[in-house]
PDB file of C-alpha atoms in Angstrom:
ATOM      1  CA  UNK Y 662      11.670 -25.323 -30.293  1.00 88.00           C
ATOM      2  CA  UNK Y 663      13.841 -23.760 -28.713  1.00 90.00           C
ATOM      3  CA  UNK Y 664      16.361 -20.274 -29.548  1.00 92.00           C
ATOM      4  CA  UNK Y 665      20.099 -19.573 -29.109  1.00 92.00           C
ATOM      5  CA  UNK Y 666      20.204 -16.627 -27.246  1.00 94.00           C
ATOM      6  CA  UNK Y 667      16.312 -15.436 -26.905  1.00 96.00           C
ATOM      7  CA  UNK Y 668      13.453 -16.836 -24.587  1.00 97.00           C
ATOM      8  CA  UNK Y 669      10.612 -17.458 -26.009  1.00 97.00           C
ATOM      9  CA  UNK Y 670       7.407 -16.117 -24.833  1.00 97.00           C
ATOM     10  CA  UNK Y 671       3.169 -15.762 -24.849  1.00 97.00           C
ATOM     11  CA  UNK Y 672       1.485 -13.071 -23.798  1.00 96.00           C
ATOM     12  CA  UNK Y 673      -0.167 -13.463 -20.437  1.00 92.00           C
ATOM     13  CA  UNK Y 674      -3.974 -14.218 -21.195  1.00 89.00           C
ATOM     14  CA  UNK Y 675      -3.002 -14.389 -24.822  1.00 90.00           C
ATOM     15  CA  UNK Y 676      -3.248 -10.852 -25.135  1.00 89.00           C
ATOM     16  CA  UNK Y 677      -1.122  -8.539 -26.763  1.00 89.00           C
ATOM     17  CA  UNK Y 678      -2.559  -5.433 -25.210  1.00 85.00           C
ATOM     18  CA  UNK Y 679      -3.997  -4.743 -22.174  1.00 82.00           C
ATOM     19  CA  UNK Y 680      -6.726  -2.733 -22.732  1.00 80.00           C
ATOM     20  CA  UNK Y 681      -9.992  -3.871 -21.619  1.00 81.00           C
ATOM     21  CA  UNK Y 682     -11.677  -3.764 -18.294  1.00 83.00           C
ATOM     22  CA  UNK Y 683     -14.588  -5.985 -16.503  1.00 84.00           C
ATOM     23  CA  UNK Y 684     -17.612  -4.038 -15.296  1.00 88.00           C
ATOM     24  CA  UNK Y 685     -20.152  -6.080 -13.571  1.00 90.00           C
ATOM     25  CA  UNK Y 686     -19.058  -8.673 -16.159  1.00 89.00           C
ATOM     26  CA  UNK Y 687     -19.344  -6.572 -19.458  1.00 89.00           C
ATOM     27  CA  UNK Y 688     -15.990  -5.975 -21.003  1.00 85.00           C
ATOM     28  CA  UNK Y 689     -14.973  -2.619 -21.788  1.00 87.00           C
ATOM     29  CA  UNK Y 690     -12.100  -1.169 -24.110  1.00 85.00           C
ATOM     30  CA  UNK Y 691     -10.363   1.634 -22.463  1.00 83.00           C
ATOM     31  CA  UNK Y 692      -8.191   2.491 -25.203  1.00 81.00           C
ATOM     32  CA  UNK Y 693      -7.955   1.633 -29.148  1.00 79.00           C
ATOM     33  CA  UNK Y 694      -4.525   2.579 -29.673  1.00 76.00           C
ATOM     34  CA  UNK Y 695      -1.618   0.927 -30.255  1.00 74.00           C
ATOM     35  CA  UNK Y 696       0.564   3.319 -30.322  1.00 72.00           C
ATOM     36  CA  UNK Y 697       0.159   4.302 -26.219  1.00 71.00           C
ATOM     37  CA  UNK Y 698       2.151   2.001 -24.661  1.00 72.00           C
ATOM     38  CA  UNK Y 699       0.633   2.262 -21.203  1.00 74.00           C
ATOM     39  CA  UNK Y 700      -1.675  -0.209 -22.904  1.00 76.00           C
ATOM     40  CA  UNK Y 701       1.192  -2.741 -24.095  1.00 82.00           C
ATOM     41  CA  UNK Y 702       0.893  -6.207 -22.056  1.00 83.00           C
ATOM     42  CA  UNK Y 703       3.930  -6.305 -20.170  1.00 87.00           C
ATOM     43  CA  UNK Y 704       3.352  -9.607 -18.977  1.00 92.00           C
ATOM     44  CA  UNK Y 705       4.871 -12.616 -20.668  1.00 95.00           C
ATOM     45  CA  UNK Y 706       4.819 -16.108 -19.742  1.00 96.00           C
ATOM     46  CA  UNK Y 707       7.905 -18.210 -20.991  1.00 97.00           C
ATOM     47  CA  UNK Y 708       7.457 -21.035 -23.467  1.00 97.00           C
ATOM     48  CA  UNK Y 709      11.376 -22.165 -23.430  1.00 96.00           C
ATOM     49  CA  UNK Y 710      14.507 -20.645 -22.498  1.00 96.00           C
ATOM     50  CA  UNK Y 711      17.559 -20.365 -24.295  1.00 96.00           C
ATOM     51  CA  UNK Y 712      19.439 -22.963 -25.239  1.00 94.00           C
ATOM     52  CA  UNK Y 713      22.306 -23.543 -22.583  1.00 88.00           C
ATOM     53  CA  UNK Y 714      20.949 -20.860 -20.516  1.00 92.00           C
ATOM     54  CA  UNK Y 715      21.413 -21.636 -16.838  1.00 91.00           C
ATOM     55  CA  UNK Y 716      19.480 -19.077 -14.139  1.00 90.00           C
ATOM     56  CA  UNK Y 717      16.453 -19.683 -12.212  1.00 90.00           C
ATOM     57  CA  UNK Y 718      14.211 -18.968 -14.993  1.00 94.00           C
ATOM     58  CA  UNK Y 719      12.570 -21.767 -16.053  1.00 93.00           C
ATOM     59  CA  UNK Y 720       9.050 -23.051 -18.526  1.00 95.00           C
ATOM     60  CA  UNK Y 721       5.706 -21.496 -17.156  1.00 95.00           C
ATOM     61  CA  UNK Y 722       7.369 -18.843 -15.367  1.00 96.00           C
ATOM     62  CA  UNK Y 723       6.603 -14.868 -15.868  1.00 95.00           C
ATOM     63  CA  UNK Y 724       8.478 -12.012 -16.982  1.00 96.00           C
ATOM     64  CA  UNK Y 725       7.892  -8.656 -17.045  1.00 95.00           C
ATOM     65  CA  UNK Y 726       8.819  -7.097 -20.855  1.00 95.00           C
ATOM     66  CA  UNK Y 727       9.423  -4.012 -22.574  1.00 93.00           C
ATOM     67  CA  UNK Y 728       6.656  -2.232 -23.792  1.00 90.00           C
ATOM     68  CA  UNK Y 729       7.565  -2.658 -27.699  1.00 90.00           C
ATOM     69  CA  UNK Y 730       7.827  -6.694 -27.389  1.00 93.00           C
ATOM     70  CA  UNK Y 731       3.976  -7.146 -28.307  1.00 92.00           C
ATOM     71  CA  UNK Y 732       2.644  -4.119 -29.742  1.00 89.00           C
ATOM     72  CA  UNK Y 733       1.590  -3.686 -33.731  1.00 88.00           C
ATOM     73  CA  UNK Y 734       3.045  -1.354 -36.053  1.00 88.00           C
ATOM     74  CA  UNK Y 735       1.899   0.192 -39.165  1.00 87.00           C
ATOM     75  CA  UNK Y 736       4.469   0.253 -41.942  1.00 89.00           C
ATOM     76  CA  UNK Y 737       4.421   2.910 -44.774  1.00 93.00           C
ATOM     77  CA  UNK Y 738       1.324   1.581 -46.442  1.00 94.00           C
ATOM     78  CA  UNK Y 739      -0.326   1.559 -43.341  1.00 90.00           C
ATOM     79  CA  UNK Y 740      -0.472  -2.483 -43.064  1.00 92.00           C
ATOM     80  CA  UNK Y 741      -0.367  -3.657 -39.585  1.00 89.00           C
ATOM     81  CA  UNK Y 742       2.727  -5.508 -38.825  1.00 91.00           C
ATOM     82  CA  UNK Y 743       4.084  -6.856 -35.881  1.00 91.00           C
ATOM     83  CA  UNK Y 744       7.408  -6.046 -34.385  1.00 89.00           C
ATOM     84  CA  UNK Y 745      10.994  -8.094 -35.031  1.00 91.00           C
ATOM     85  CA  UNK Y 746      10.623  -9.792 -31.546  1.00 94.00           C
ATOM     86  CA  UNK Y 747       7.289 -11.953 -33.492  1.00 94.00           C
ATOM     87  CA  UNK Y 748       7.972 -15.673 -34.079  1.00 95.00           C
ATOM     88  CA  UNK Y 749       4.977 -16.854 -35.187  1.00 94.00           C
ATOM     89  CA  UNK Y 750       1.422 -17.961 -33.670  1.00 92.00           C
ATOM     90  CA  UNK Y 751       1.642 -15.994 -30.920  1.00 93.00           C
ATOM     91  CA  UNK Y 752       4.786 -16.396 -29.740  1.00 96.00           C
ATOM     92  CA  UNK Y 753       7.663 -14.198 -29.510  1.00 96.00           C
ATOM     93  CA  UNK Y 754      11.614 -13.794 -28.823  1.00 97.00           C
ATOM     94  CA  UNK Y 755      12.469 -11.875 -25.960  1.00 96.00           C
ATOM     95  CA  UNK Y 756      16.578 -10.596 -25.343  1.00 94.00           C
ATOM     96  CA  UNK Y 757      17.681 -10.733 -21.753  1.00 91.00           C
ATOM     97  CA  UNK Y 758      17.780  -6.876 -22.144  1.00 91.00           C
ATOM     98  CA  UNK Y 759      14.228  -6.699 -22.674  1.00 93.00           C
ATOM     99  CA  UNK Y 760      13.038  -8.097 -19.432  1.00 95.00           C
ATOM    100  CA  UNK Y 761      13.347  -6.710 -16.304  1.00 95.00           C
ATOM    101  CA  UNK Y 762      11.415  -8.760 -13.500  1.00 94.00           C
ATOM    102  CA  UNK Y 763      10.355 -12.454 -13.230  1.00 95.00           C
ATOM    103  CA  UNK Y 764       8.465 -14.628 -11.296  1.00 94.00           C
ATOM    104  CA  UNK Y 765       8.270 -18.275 -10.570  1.00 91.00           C
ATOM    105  CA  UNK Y 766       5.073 -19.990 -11.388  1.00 84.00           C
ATOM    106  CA  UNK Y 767       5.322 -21.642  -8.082  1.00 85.00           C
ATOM    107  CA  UNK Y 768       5.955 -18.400  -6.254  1.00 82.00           C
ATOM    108  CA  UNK Y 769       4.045 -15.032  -6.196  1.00 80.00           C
ATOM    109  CA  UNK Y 770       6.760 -12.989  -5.651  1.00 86.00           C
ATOM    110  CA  UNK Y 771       8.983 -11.064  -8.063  1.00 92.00           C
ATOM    111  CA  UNK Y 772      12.882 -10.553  -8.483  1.00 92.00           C
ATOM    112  CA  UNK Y 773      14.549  -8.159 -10.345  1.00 91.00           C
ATOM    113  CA  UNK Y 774      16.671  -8.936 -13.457  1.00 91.00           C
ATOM    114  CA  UNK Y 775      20.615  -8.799 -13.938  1.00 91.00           C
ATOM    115  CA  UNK Y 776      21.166  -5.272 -13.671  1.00 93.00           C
ATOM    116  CA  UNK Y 777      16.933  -3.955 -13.272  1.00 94.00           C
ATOM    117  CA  UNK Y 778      15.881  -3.165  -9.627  1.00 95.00           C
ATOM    118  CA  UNK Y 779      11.747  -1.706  -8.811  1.00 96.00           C
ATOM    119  CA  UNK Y 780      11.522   1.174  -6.603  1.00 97.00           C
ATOM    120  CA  UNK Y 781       8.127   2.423  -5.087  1.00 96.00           C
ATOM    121  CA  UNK Y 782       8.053   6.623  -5.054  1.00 94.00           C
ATOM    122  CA  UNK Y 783       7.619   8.186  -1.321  1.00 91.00           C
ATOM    123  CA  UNK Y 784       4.702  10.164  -1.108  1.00 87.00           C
ATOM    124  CA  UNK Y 785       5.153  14.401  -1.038  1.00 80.00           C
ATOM    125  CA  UNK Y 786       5.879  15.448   2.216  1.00 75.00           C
ATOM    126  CA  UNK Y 787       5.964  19.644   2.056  1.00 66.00           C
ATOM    127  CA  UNK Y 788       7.881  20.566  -0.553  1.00 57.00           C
ATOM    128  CA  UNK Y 789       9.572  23.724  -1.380  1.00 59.00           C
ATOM    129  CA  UNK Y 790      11.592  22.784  -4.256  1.00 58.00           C
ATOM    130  CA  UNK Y 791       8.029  21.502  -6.278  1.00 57.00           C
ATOM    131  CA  UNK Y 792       4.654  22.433  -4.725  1.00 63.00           C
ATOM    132  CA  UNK Y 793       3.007  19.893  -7.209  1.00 65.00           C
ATOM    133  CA  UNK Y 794       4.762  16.891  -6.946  1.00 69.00           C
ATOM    134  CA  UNK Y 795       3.370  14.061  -5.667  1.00 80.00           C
ATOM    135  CA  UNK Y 796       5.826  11.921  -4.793  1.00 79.00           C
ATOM    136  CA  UNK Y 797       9.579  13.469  -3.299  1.00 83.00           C
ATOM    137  CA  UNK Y 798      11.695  14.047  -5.136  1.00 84.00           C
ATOM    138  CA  UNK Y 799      14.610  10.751  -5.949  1.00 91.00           C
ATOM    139  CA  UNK Y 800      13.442   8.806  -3.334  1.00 93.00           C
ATOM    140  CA  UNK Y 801      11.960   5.838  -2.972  1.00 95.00           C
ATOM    141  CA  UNK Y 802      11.791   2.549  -0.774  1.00 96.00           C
ATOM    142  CA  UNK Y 803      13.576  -0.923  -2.929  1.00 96.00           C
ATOM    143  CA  UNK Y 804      10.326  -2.757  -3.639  1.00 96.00           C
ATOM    144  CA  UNK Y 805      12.325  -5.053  -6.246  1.00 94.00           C
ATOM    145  CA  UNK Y 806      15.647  -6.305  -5.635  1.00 94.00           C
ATOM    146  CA  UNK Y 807      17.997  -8.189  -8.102  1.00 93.00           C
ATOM    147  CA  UNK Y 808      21.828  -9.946  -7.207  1.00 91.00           C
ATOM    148  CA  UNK Y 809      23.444  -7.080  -7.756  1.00 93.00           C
ATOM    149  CA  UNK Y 810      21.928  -5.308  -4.827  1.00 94.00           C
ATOM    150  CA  UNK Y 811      21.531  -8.183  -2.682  1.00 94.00           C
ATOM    151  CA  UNK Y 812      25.706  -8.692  -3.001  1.00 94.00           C
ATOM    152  CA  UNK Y 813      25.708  -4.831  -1.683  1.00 94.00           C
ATOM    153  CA  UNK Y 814      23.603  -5.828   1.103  1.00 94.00           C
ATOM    154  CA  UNK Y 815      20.585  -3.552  -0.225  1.00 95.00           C
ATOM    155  CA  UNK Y 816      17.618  -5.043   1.133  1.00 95.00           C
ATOM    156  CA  UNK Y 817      13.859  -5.305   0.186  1.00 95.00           C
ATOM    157  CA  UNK Y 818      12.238  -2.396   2.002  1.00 95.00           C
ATOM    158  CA  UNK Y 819      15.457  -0.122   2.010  1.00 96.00           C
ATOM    159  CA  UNK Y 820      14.855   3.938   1.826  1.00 96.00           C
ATOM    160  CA  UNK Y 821      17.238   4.640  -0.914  1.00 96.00           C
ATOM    161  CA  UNK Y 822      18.076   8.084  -3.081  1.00 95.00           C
ATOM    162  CA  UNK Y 823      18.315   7.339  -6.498  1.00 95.00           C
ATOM    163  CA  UNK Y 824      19.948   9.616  -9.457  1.00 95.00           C
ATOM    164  CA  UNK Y 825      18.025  12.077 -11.209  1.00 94.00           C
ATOM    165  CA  UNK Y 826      16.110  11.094 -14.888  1.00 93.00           C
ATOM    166  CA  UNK Y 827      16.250   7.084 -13.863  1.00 92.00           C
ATOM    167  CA  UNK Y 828      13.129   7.001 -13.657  1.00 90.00           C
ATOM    168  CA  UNK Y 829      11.141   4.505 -16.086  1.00 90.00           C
ATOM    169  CA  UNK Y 830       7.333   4.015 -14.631  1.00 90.00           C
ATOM    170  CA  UNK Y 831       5.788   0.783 -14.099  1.00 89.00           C
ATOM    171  CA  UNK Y 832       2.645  -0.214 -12.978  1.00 87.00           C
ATOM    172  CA  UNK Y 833       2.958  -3.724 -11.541  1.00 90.00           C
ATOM    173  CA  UNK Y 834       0.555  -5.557  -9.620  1.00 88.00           C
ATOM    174  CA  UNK Y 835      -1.716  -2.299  -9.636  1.00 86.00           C
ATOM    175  CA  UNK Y 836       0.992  -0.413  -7.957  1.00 92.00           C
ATOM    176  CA  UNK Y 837       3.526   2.574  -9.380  1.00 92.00           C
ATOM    177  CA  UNK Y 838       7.271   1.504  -9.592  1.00 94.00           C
ATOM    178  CA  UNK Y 839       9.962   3.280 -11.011  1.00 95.00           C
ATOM    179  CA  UNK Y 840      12.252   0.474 -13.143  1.00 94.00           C
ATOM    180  CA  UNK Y 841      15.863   1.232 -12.777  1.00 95.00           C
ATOM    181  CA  UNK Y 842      19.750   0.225 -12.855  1.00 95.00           C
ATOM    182  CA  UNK Y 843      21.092  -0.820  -9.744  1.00 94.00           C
ATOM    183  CA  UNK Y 844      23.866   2.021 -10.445  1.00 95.00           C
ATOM    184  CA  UNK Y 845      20.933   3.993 -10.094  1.00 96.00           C
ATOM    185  CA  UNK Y 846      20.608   3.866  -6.458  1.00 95.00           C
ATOM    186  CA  UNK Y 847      23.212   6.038  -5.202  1.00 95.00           C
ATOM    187  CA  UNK Y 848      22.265   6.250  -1.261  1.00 94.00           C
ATOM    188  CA  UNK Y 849      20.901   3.713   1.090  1.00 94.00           C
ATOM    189  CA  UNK Y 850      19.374   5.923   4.170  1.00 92.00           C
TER     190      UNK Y 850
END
């Protein structure tokens, strides 16, 4: 089987939400809703890619997804449905807009997607614009690259300055990241 224009996808682990955790073997729910999308597997491994599609994403690899692309919904009888990117069985469509990073099942490593780069937030230094923040303020270090970047000569492990409201939180690999456009990035220091 394979789509026109979508990938196809599982969840990773066959789940459609991540939210359970192992303590000392016992499984734990952390959350029963479905509406929090913190919870949402992002996580997707690819069944088949789209017909005619040529790129380096290939059968077996991983993509990170939007957060919508697995949840349930409830319609206006409150029946649980799932969402339009549902095939069937556990398997879904996924648009190349709703992906942002992928990885190679024979590599660890991710890359950014077509226009989607992964920034990690630099710690608070003293600040006197926001006493609170914890991170400062549009800046970041390129944890995630894609083409576009790469054609700029933005590297992994670049300080960069990025534009103001861009930022879309991740957590990948247990780590904050800030998903954004490459036109974004405004300043590489």
């Amino acid at each position: 089987m394979q789509s026109l224009f979508d990938f196809i996808v599982k969840p990773a682990n066959n789940k459609r939400y991540n939210n359970t955790t192992n303590i000392e073997g016992l499984e734990f729910i952390t959350s029963t809703s479905q509406e929090d999308h913190k919870f949402s597997n992002r996580e997707a491994v690819v069944i088949n890619v789209p017909l005619g599609y040529v790129g380096n994403i290939k059968k077996g690899d991983t993509l990170l997804v939007h957060h919508n692309v697995f949840k349930y919904y409830y319609d206006m009888k409150g029946r649980q449905k799932s969402g339009k990117s549902f095939l069937k069985d556990n398997l879904f469509f996924v648009d190349p807009d709703q992906f942002y990073l992928y990885k190679s099942k024979e590599e660890s490593n991710w890359m950014g997607y077509s226009k989607y780069c992964f920034v990690k937030p630099l710690k608070a230094k003293k600040s006197y614009l926001d006493k609170n923040s914890k991170n400062e303020p549009l800046r970041g270090i390129v944890k995630y690259i894609n083409n576009e970047l790469i054609e700029k000569g933005v590297k992994v492990g670049d300080e960069v300055l990025y534009e103001p409201n861009s930022e879309y939180e991740f957590v990948v690999d247990d780590e904050k990241l800030y998903r954004m456009f490459t036109r974004n990035i405004t300043v590489v220091l």
